[in-house]
């Protein structure tokens, strides 16, 4: 894993997002550092998912900027995707692929973490019996385990999670807690959630209502 030996930073400066005439949040300034954990909370509509997409570079801010650093050296925005893993309910999967085909495709672009191969990833997400099953036939819980597995087992120093336990059963939640316990020591982790058990380990908890006006 690339976490502790290399320092990564996301710097958000004066971020603001507006949809039509309504401001979602305003003047959000915050620095995020590797080997630290952060949680954004707030009621529905407070902008948690929007913020995560902006921090990932997938959505532009209305105002302000996001900068990314590796060992205090600026990383260009168009290259930052190489350093992140993101798992969220709105992240789409290629559903025509079988599970094994999908993982082979994914790990052509993302390096798998040390000590794992595709079979071990499948076992870790408890989908051994679905190895040759098309993803479109997966239940919502199976899809969520797959999304989280892509995040946990890809060797990226930044992990962004939105409502990570959506659709997970008790076994799935226990697996999430075990994996996030390992990830928090190795990566820069940012979680958006209103479920305390998803982020209660986080050192920094920020309520987005602070940035409403």
Short mmCIF file of C-alpha atoms in Angstrom, two decimals:
data_model
loop_
_atom_site.label_atom_id
_atom_site.label_comp_id
_atom_site.label_asym_id
_atom_site.label_seq_id
_atom_site.Cartn_x
_atom_site.Cartn_y
_atom_site.Cartn_z
CA UNK A 1 0.00 0.00 0.00
CA UNK A 2 1.17 3.53 -0.71
CA UNK A 3 -0.18 5.33 2.34
CA UNK A 4 2.22 6.08 5.16
CA UNK A 5 5.50 6.37 3.23
CA UNK A 6 4.21 9.08 0.87
CA UNK A 7 2.30 12.20 1.85
CA UNK A 8 -0.80 13.19 -0.12
CA UNK A 9 -2.97 16.24 0.36
CA UNK A 10 -6.22 17.63 -1.02
CA UNK A 11 -6.63 21.36 -0.52
CA UNK A 12 -10.14 22.80 -0.93
CA UNK A 13 -10.21 26.59 -1.05
CA UNK A 14 -13.41 28.62 -0.97
CA UNK A 15 -15.52 25.89 -2.56
CA UNK A 16 -19.07 26.84 -3.46
CA UNK A 17 -21.71 24.96 -5.42
CA UNK A 18 -24.94 26.31 -6.80
CA UNK A 19 -27.71 24.45 -8.62
CA UNK A 20 -29.97 26.85 -10.49
CA UNK A 21 -30.66 29.57 -7.89
CA UNK A 22 -29.93 27.56 -4.77
CA UNK A 23 -26.56 27.41 -3.03
CA UNK A 24 -25.75 23.93 -1.75
CA UNK A 25 -22.76 25.08 0.29
CA UNK A 26 -20.57 28.17 0.36
CA UNK A 27 -17.00 29.13 1.24
CA UNK A 28 -15.80 25.66 2.19
CA UNK A 29 -12.08 25.67 2.90
CA UNK A 30 -10.37 22.59 4.25
CA UNK A 31 -7.10 20.63 3.97
CA UNK A 32 -7.13 16.83 3.87
CA UNK A 33 -3.98 14.83 4.59
CA UNK A 34 -2.93 11.22 4.10
CA UNK A 35 -3.16 8.87 7.08
CA UNK A 36 -6.11 10.94 8.31
CA UNK A 37 -9.82 10.20 8.24
CA UNK A 38 -12.61 12.68 7.55
CA UNK A 39 -16.40 12.44 7.58
CA UNK A 40 -18.89 14.91 6.16
CA UNK A 41 -22.34 14.74 7.71
CA UNK A 42 -25.54 16.70 7.25
CA UNK A 43 -29.19 16.24 6.31
CA UNK A 44 -30.33 15.14 2.86
CA UNK A 45 -29.70 17.93 0.41
CA UNK A 46 -26.80 19.42 2.36
CA UNK A 47 -24.38 18.59 -0.44
CA UNK A 48 -22.43 15.58 0.83
CA UNK A 49 -22.45 13.69 -2.45
CA UNK A 50 -21.89 16.89 -4.43
CA UNK A 51 -18.84 17.73 -2.33
CA UNK A 52 -17.36 14.25 -2.77
CA UNK A 53 -17.74 14.51 -6.54
CA UNK A 54 -16.04 17.92 -6.53
CA UNK A 55 -13.16 16.64 -4.40
CA UNK A 56 -12.74 13.70 -6.77
CA UNK A 57 -12.57 16.00 -9.78
CA UNK A 58 -15.72 14.52 -11.33
CA UNK A 59 -17.85 17.65 -10.85
CA UNK A 60 -16.79 21.29 -11.18
CA UNK A 61 -17.38 23.74 -8.36
CA UNK A 62 -19.30 26.93 -8.99
CA UNK A 63 -16.53 28.84 -7.22
CA UNK A 64 -13.29 28.03 -5.46
CA UNK A 65 -10.73 25.40 -6.35
CA UNK A 66 -9.36 22.01 -5.39
CA UNK A 67 -5.65 21.27 -5.55
CA UNK A 68 -3.90 17.94 -5.12
CA UNK A 69 -0.40 17.35 -3.81
CA UNK A 70 2.02 14.44 -3.57
CA UNK A 71 4.96 15.14 -1.25
CA UNK A 72 4.08 18.86 -1.51
CA UNK A 73 4.30 18.70 -5.31
CA UNK A 74 1.21 19.79 -7.19
CA UNK A 75 -0.61 17.05 -9.13
CA UNK A 76 -2.52 18.24 -12.18
CA UNK A 77 -6.29 17.85 -11.88
CA UNK A 78 -6.49 15.69 -15.01
CA UNK A 79 -4.03 13.19 -13.50
CA UNK A 80 -5.44 13.01 -9.99
CA UNK A 81 -7.88 10.23 -10.91
CA UNK A 82 -4.89 7.87 -10.90
CA UNK A 83 -4.57 8.36 -7.16
CA UNK A 84 -8.18 7.91 -6.02
CA UNK A 85 -10.72 5.18 -5.47
CA UNK A 86 -14.35 6.20 -5.10
CA UNK A 87 -17.32 4.07 -4.09
CA UNK A 88 -20.82 5.53 -4.07
CA UNK A 89 -24.39 4.45 -4.85
CA UNK A 90 -24.34 6.52 -8.05
CA UNK A 91 -21.12 4.97 -9.39
CA UNK A 92 -22.08 2.76 -12.31
CA UNK A 93 -20.79 -0.72 -13.05
CA UNK A 94 -20.42 -2.38 -16.44
CA UNK A 95 -23.30 -4.76 -15.94
CA UNK A 96 -22.83 -6.79 -19.13
CA UNK A 97 -19.57 -8.20 -17.75
CA UNK A 98 -19.43 -11.17 -15.45
CA UNK A 99 -17.81 -10.45 -12.09
CA UNK A 100 -14.52 -11.99 -13.18
CA UNK A 101 -14.53 -10.11 -16.49
CA UNK A 102 -15.30 -6.85 -14.71
CA UNK A 103 -12.46 -7.25 -12.23
CA UNK A 104 -9.99 -8.14 -14.99
CA UNK A 105 -11.07 -5.01 -16.85
CA UNK A 106 -10.86 -2.81 -13.75
CA UNK A 107 -7.40 -3.99 -12.75
CA UNK A 108 -6.04 -3.19 -16.18
CA UNK A 109 -6.31 0.45 -15.11
CA UNK A 110 -5.86 0.25 -11.34
CA UNK A 111 -3.12 -1.69 -9.59
CA UNK A 112 -4.37 -4.37 -7.23
CA UNK A 113 -3.07 -4.13 -3.65
CA UNK A 114 -0.07 -6.18 -2.66
CA UNK A 115 -0.80 -9.77 -1.70
CA UNK A 116 -4.05 -10.03 -3.65
CA UNK A 117 -5.12 -11.44 -6.98
CA UNK A 118 -8.55 -11.42 -8.61
CA UNK A 119 -9.61 -14.70 -7.03
CA UNK A 120 -8.71 -13.38 -3.58
CA UNK A 121 -10.68 -10.19 -4.22
CA UNK A 122 -13.72 -12.26 -5.19
CA UNK A 123 -13.35 -14.31 -2.02
CA UNK A 124 -12.90 -11.21 0.14
CA UNK A 125 -16.14 -9.65 -1.10
CA UNK A 126 -17.93 -13.00 -0.54
CA UNK A 127 -18.99 -13.42 -4.17
CA UNK A 128 -17.31 -16.74 -4.99
CA UNK A 129 -20.56 -18.22 -6.28
CA UNK A 130 -21.09 -15.24 -8.60
CA UNK A 131 -17.70 -15.40 -10.32
CA UNK A 132 -19.24 -16.11 -13.75
CA UNK A 133 -22.54 -14.31 -13.19
CA UNK A 134 -23.31 -11.08 -15.11
CA UNK A 135 -23.20 -8.05 -12.83
CA UNK A 136 -26.67 -7.04 -14.06
CA UNK A 137 -28.03 -10.08 -12.21
CA UNK A 138 -26.51 -9.03 -8.89
CA UNK A 139 -28.65 -7.86 -5.99
CA UNK A 140 -28.15 -4.31 -4.73
CA UNK A 141 -26.10 -5.63 -1.81
CA UNK A 142 -23.82 -7.65 -4.10
CA UNK A 143 -23.25 -4.59 -6.27
CA UNK A 144 -22.37 -2.52 -3.22
CA UNK A 145 -19.84 -5.09 -2.03
CA UNK A 146 -18.29 -5.03 -5.48
CA UNK A 147 -18.08 -1.21 -5.49
CA UNK A 148 -16.47 -1.18 -2.07
CA UNK A 149 -14.13 -3.99 -3.08
CA UNK A 150 -12.90 -1.94 -6.03
CA UNK A 151 -12.06 0.81 -3.55
CA UNK A 152 -10.49 -1.31 -0.85
CA UNK A 153 -8.40 -3.54 -3.12
CA UNK A 154 -7.17 -0.97 -5.63
CA UNK A 155 -3.79 0.45 -4.67
CA UNK A 156 -4.73 4.10 -4.46
CA UNK A 157 -3.71 6.42 -1.61
CA UNK A 158 -7.03 8.34 -1.52
CA UNK A 159 -10.30 6.58 -0.70
CA UNK A 160 -13.61 8.43 -1.10
CA UNK A 161 -16.80 6.76 0.16
CA UNK A 162 -20.40 7.93 -0.04
CA UNK A 163 -22.94 6.05 2.11
CA UNK A 164 -20.65 3.00 2.08
CA UNK A 165 -23.01 0.58 3.82
CA UNK A 166 -26.00 1.22 1.55
CA UNK A 167 -27.81 -2.09 0.90
CA UNK A 168 -25.35 -4.13 2.97
CA UNK A 169 -26.58 -6.79 5.39
CA UNK A 170 -25.05 -7.37 8.82
CA UNK A 171 -22.28 -9.57 7.40
CA UNK A 172 -21.49 -6.93 4.78
CA UNK A 173 -21.35 -4.17 7.39
CA UNK A 174 -18.95 -6.23 9.52
CA UNK A 175 -16.74 -6.75 6.45
CA UNK A 176 -16.81 -3.00 5.73
CA UNK A 177 -15.77 -2.19 9.29
CA UNK A 178 -12.85 -4.64 9.11
CA UNK A 179 -11.62 -3.27 5.78
CA UNK A 180 -12.00 0.39 6.70
CA UNK A 181 -10.03 -0.29 9.88
CA UNK A 182 -7.10 -1.35 7.68
CA UNK A 183 -7.58 1.44 5.14
CA UNK A 184 -7.62 4.24 7.70
CA UNK A 185 -3.98 3.54 8.60
CA UNK A 186 -2.81 3.57 4.99
CA UNK A 187 -4.83 6.16 3.07
CA UNK A 188 -6.44 9.53 3.06
CA UNK A 189 -10.06 8.54 3.77
CA UNK A 190 -13.10 10.81 3.25
CA UNK A 191 -16.59 9.50 4.00
CA UNK A 192 -19.96 11.16 3.41
CA UNK A 193 -22.67 9.68 5.59
CA UNK A 194 -25.39 10.20 8.17
CA UNK A 195 -24.97 6.74 9.67
CA UNK A 196 -22.68 7.02 12.69
CA UNK A 197 -21.42 3.43 12.43
CA UNK A 198 -20.02 4.20 8.97
CA UNK A 199 -17.70 6.94 10.21
CA UNK A 200 -17.44 6.74 14.02
CA UNK A 201 -13.70 6.02 13.74
CA UNK A 202 -13.01 9.29 11.88
CA UNK A 203 -10.76 11.84 13.54
CA UNK A 204 -12.37 14.80 11.77
CA UNK A 205 -16.16 15.09 11.50
CA UNK A 206 -17.53 18.09 9.62
CA UNK A 207 -21.22 19.00 9.43
CA UNK A 208 -21.88 20.57 6.04
CA UNK A 209 -24.59 22.76 7.56
CA UNK A 210 -21.70 24.96 8.69
CA UNK A 211 -21.22 25.98 5.06
CA UNK A 212 -24.84 26.49 4.09
CA UNK A 213 -24.80 30.28 3.96
#
